[in-house]
Coordinates of N, CA and C in Angstrom, one line a residue:
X561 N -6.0 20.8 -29.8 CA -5.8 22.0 -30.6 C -4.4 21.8 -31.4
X562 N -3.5 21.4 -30.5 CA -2.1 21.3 -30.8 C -2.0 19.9 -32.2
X563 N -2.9 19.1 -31.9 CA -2.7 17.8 -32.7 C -3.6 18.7 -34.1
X564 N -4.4 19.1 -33.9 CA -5.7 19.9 -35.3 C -4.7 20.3 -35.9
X565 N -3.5 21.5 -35.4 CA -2.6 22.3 -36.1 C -1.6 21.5 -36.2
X566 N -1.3 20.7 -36.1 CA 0.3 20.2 -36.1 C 0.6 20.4 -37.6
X567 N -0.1 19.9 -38.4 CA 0.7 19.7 -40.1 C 0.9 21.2 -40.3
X568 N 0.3 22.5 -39.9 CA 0.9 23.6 -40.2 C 1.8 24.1 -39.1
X569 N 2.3 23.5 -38.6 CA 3.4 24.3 -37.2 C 4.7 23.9 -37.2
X570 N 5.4 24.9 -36.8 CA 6.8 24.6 -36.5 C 7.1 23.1 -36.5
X571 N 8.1 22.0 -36.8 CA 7.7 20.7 -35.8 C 9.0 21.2 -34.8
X572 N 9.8 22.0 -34.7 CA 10.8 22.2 -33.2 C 9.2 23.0 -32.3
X573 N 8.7 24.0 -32.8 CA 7.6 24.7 -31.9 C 6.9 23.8 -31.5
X574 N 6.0 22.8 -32.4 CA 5.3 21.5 -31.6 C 6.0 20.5 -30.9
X575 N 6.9 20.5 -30.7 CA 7.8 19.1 -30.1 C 8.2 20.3 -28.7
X576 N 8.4 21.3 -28.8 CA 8.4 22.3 -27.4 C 7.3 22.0 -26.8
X577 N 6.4 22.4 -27.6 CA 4.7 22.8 -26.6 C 4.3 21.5 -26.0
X578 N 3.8 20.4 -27.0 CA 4.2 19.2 -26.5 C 4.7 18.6 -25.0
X579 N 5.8 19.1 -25.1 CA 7.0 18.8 -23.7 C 5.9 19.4 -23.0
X580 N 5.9 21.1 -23.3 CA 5.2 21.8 -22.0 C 4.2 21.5 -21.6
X581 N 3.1 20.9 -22.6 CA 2.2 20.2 -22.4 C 2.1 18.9 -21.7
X582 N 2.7 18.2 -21.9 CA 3.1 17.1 -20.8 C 3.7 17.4 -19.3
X583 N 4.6 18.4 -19.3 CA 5.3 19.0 -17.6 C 3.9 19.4 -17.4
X584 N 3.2 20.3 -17.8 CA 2.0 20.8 -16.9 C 1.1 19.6 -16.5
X585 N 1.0 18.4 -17.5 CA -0.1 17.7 -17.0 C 0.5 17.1 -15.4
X586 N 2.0 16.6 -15.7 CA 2.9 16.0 -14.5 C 1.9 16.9 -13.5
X587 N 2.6 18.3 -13.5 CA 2.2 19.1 -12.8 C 0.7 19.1 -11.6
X588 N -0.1 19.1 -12.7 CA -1.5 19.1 -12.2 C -2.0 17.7 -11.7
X589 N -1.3 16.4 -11.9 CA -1.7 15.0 -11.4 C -0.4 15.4 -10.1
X590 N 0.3 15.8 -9.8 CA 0.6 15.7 -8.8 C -0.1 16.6 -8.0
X591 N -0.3 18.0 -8.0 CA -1.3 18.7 -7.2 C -2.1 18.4 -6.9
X592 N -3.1 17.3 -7.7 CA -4.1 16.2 -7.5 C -3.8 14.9 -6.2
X593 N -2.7 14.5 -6.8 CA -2.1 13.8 -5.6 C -1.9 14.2 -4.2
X594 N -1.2 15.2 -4.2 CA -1.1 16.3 -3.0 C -2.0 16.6 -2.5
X595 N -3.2 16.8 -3.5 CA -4.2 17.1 -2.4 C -5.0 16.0 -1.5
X596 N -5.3 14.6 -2.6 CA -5.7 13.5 -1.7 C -5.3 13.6 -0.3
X597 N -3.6 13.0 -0.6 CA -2.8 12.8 0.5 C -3.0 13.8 1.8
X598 N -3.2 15.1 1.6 CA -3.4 15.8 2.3 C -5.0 16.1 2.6
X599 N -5.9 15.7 2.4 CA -7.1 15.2 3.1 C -7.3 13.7 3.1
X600 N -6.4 13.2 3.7 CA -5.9 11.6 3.7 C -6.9 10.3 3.2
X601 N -7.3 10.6 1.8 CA -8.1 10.2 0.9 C -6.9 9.4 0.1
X602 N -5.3 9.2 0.2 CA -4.8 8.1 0.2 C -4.0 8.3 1.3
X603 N -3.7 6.9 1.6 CA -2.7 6.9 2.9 C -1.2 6.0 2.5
X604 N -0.3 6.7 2.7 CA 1.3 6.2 2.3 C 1.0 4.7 2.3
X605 N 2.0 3.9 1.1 CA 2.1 2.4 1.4 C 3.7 2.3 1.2
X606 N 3.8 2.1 2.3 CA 5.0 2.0 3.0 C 5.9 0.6 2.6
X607 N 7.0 0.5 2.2 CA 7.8 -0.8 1.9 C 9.1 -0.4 2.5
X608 N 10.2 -1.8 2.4 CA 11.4 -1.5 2.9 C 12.2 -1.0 2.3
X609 N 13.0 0.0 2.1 CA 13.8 0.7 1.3 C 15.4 1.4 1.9
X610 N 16.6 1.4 0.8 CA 17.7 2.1 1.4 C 17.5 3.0 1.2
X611 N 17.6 4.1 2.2 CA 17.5 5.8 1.8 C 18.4 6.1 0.9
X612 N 20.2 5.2 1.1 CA 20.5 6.1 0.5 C 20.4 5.9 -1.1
X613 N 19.8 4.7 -1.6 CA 19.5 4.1 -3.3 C 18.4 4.9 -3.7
X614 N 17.3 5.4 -2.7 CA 16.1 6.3 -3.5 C 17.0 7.7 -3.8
X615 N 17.6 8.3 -2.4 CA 18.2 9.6 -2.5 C 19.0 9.7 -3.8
X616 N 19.7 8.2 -4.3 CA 21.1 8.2 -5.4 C 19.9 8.6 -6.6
X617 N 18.8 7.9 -6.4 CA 18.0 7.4 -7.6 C 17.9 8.7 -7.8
X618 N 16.6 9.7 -6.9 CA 16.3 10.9 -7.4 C 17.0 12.2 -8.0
X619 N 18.2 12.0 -7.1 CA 19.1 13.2 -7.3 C 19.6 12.9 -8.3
X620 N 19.8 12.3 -9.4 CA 20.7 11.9 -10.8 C 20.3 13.3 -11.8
X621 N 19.0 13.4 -11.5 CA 18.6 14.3 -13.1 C 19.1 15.8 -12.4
X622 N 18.6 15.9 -10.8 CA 19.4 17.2 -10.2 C 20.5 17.5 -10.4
X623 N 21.7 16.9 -10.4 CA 23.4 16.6 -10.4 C 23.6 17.0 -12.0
X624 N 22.9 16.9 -12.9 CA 22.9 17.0 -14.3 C 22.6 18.6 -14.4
X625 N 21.0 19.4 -14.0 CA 20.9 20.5 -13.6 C 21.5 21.1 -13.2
X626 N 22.2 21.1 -11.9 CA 23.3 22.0 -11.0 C 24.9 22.1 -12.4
X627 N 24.9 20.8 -12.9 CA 26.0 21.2 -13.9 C 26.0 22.4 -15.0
X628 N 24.7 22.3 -15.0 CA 23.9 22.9 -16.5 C 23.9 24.3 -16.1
X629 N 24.1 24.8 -14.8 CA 24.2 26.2 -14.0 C 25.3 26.2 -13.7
X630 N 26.3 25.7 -13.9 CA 27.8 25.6 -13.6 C 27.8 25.6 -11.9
X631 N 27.1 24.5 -11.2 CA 27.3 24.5 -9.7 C 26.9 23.3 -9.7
X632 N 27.6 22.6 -8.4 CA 27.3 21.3 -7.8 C 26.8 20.7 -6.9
X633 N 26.5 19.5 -7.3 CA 25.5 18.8 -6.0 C 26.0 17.7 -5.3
X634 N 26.8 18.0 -4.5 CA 27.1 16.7 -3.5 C 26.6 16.5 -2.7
X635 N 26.6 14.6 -2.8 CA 25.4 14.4 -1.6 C 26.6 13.4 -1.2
X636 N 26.2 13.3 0.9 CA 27.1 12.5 1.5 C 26.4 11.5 2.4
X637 N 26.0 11.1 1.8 CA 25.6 10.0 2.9 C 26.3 8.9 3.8
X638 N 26.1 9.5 5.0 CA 27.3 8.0 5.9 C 26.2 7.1 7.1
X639 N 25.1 6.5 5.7 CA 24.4 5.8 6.6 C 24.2 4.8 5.5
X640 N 24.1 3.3 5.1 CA 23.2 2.5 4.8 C 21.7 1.8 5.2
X641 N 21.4 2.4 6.7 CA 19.9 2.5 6.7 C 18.8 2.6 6.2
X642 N 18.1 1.6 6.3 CA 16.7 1.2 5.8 C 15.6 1.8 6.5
X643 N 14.5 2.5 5.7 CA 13.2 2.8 6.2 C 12.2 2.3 5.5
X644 N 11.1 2.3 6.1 CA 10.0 1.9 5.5 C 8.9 3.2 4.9
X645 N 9.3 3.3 3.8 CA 8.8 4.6 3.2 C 8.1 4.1 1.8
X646 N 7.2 5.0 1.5 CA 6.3 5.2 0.5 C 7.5 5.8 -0.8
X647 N 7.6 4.9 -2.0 CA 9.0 5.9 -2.6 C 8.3 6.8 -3.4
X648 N 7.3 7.1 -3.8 CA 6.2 7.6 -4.8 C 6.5 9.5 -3.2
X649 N 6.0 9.0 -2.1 CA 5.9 10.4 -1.6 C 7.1 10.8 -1.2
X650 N 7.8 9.7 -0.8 CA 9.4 10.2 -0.4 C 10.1 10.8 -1.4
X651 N 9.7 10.1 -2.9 CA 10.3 10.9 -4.3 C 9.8 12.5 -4.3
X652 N 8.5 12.2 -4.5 CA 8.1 14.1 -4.4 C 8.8 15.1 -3.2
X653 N 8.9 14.6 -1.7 CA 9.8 15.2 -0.9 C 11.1 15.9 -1.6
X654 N 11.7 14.5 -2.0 CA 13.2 14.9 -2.2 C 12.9 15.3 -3.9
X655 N 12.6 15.4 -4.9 CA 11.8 16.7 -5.6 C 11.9 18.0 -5.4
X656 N 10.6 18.0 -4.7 CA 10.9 19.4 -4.2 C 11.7 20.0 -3.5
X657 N 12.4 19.3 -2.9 CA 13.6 20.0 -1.7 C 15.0 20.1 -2.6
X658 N 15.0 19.1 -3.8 CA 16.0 19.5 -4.8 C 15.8 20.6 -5.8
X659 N 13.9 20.7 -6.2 CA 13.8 21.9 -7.0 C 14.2 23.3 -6.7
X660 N 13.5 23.2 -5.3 CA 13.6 24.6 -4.4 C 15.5 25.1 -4.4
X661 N 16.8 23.8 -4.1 CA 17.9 24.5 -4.2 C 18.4 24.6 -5.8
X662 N 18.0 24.4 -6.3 CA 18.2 24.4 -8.0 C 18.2 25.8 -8.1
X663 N 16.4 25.9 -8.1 CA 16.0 27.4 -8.4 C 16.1 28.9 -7.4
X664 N 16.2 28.5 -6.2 CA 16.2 29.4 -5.3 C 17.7 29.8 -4.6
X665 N 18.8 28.7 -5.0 CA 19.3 29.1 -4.4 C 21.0 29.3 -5.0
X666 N 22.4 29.7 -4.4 CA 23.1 29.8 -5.6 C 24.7 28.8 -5.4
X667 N 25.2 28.4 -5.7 CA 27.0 27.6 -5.4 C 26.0 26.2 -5.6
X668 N 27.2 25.5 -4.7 CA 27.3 24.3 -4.5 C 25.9 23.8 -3.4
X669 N 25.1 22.6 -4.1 CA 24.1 22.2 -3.0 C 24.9 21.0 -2.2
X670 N 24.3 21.0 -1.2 CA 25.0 20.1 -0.3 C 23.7 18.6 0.2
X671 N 24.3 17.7 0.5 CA 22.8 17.3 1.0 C 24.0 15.8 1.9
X672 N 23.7 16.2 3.4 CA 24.5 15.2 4.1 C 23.0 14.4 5.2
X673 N 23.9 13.4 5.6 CA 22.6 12.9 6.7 C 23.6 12.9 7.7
X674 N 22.6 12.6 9.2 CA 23.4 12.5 10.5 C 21.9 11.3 11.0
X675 N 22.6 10.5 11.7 CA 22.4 9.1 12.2 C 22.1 9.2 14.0
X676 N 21.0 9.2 14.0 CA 21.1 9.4 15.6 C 19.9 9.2 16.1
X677 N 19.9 7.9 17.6 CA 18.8 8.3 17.8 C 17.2 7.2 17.0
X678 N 17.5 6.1 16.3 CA 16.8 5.5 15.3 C 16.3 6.2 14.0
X679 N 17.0 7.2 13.7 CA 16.8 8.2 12.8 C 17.9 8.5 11.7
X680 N 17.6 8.5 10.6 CA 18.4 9.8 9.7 C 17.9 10.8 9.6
X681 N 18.7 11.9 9.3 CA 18.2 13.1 9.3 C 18.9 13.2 7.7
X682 N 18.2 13.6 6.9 CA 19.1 14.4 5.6 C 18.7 16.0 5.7
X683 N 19.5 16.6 5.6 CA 20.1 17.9 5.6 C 20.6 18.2 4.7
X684 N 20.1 19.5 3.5 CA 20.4 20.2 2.3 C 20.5 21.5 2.8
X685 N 21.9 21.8 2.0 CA 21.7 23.3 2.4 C 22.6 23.8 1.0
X686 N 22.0 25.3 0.9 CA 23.0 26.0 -0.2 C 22.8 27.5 0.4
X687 N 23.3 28.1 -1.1 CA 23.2 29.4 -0.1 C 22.2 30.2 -1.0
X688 N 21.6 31.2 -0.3 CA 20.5 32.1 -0.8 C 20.8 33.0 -1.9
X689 N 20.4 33.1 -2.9 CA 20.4 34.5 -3.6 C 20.3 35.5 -3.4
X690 N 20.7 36.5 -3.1 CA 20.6 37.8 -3.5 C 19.1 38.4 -3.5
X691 N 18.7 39.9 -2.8 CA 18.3 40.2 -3.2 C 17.9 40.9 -4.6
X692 N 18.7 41.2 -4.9 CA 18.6 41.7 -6.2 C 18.5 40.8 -7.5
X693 N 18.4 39.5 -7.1 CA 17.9 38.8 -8.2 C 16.3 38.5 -8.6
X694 N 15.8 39.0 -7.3 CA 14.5 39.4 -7.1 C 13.2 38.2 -7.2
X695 N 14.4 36.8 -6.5 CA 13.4 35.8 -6.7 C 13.5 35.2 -5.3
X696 N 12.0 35.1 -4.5 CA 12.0 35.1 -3.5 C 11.7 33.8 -3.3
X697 N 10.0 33.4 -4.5 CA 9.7 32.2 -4.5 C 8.4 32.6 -3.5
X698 N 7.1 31.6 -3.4 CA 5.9 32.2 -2.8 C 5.5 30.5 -1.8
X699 N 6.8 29.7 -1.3 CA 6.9 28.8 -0.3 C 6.1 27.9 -0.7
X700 N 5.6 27.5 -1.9 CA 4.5 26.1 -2.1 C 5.4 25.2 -2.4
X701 N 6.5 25.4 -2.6 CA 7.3 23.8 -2.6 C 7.7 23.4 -1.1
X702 N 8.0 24.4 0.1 CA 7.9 24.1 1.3 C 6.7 23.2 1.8
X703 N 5.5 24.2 1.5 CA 4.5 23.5 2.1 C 4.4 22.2 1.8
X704 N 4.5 21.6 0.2 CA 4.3 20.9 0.0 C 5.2 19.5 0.0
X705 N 6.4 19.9 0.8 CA 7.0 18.8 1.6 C 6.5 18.9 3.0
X706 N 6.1 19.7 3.2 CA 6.3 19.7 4.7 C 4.0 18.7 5.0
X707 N 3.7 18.9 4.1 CA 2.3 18.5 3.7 C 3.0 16.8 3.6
X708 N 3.4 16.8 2.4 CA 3.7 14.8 2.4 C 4.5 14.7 3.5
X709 N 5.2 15.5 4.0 CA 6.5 14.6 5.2 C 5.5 14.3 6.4
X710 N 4.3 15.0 6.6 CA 3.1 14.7 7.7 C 2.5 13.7 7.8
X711 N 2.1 13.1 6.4 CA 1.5 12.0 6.1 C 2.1 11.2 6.1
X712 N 3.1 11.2 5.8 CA 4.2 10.0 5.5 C 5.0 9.9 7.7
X713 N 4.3 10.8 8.2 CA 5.4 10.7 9.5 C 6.5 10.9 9.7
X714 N 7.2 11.6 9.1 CA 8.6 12.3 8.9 C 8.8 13.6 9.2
X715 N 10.0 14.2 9.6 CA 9.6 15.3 10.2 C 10.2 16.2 9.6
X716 N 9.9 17.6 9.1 CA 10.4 18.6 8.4 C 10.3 19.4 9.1
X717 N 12.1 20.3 9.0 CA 11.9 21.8 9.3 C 12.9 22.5 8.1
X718 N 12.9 23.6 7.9 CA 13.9 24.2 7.3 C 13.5 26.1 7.8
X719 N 15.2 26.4 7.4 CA 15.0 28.0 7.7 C 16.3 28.4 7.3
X720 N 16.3 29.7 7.6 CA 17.5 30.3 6.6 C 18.6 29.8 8.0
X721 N 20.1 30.1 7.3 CA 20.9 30.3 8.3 C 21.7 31.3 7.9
X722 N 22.3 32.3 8.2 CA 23.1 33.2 7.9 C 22.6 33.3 6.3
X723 N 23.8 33.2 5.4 CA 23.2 34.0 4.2 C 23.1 32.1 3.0
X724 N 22.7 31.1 3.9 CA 22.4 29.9 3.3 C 20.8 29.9 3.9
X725 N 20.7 28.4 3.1 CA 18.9 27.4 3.7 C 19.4 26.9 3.9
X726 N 18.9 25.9 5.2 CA 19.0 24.3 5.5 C 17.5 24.0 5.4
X727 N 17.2 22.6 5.2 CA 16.1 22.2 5.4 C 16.4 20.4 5.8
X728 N 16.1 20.2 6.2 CA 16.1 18.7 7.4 C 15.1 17.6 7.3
X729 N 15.0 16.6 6.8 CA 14.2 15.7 6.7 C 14.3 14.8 7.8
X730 N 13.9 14.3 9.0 CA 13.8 12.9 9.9 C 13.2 11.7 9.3
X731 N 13.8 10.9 9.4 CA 13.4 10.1 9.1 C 13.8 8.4 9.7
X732 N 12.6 8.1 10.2 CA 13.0 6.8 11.3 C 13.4 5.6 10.4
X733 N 14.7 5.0 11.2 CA 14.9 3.9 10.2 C 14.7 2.4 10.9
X734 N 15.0 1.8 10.2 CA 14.7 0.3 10.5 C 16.3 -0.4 11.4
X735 N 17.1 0.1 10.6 CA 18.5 -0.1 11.5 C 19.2 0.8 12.1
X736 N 19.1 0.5 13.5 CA 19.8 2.0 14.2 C 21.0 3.0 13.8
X737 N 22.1 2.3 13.7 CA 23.4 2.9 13.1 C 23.5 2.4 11.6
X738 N 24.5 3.1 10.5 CA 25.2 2.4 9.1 C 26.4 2.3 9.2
X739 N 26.9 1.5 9.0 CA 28.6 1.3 9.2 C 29.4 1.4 8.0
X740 N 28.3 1.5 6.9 CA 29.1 2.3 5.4 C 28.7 3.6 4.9
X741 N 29.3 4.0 4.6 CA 29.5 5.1 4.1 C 29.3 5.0 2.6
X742 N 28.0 6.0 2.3 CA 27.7 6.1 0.8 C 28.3 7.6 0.0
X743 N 28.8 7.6 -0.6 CA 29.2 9.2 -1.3 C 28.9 9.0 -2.5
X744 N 28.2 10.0 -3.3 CA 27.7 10.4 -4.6 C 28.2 11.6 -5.2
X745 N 28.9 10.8 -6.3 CA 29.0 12.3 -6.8 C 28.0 12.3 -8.4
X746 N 27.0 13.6 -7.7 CA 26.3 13.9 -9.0 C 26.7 14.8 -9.8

């Protein structure tokens, strides 16, 4: 419809809808995705990977956002550990766990790991809004980490703490300890 009418429309209004039109399709091929995965109609393909080069990778456009709200996103990584992860589901995890503190939540996001155990743990936390901003959010970006982190075998929790979120990713690695230290500043 959009292409029929283009020679009579705005071109800033068609070059908007457009966009929107493309985010929703994102949108609906990943819900598609999600759902496979979650009637395990595909199953993770797992490769070797640094956590912390996917985490640097994803969080870039986040670090840009948080600016664009005048708040920050530090992430601290003190592990160079390798896992064997899917980066297609591990990206949508850390997605959504960055959407959710973008939108839901208010200051500075934090996002550190702790090393223990054959494990990283990444750990995001910010702090909650208000209720008077009157945005609660209806928990489908939760589920839907906590849906790929199952498939993928990784372990998710998250919950309020005082007047912050944390939310916790496990995740088993290939080398027990990191002996560097990664810091990002997005």
């Amino acid at each position: 419809q959009l292409d029929y009418e283009a020679k009579r429309l705005d071109p800033h209004f068609l070059e908007v809808m457009t966009a929107q039109i493309h985010r929703l399709t994102e949108y609906v091929d990943t819900a598609l995705y999600l759902a496979k995965v979650a009637a395990q109609k595909i199953r993770p393909v797992k490769t070797r990977h640094k956590i912390a080069a996917l985490v640097q990778e994803i969080s870039t456009p986040y670090g840009l956002l948080a600016v664009g709200q005048q708040r920050k996103l530090s992430i601290d990584l003190a592990t160079e550990s390798e896992a064997e992860l899917d980066a297609k589901i591990f990206g949508l995890i850390l997605h959504n766990l960055f959407s959710n503190a973008i939108s839901h939540g208010l200051g500075e996001i934090r996002l550190r790991s702790r090393v223990s155990n054959g494990a990283v743990t990444l750990i995001i936390l910010n702090r909650i809004r208000g209720e008077a901003h009157g945005e609660t959010g209806n928990g489908i970006g939760l589920q839907t980490i906590g849906t790929l982190a199952q498939a993928h075998n990784l372990t998710f929790r998250s919950r309020p703490v005082f007047n912050f979120y944390a939310a916790a990713l496990r995740i088993p690695t290939l080398a027990s300890t990191g002996a560097l230290v990664t810091k990002i500043d997005a």
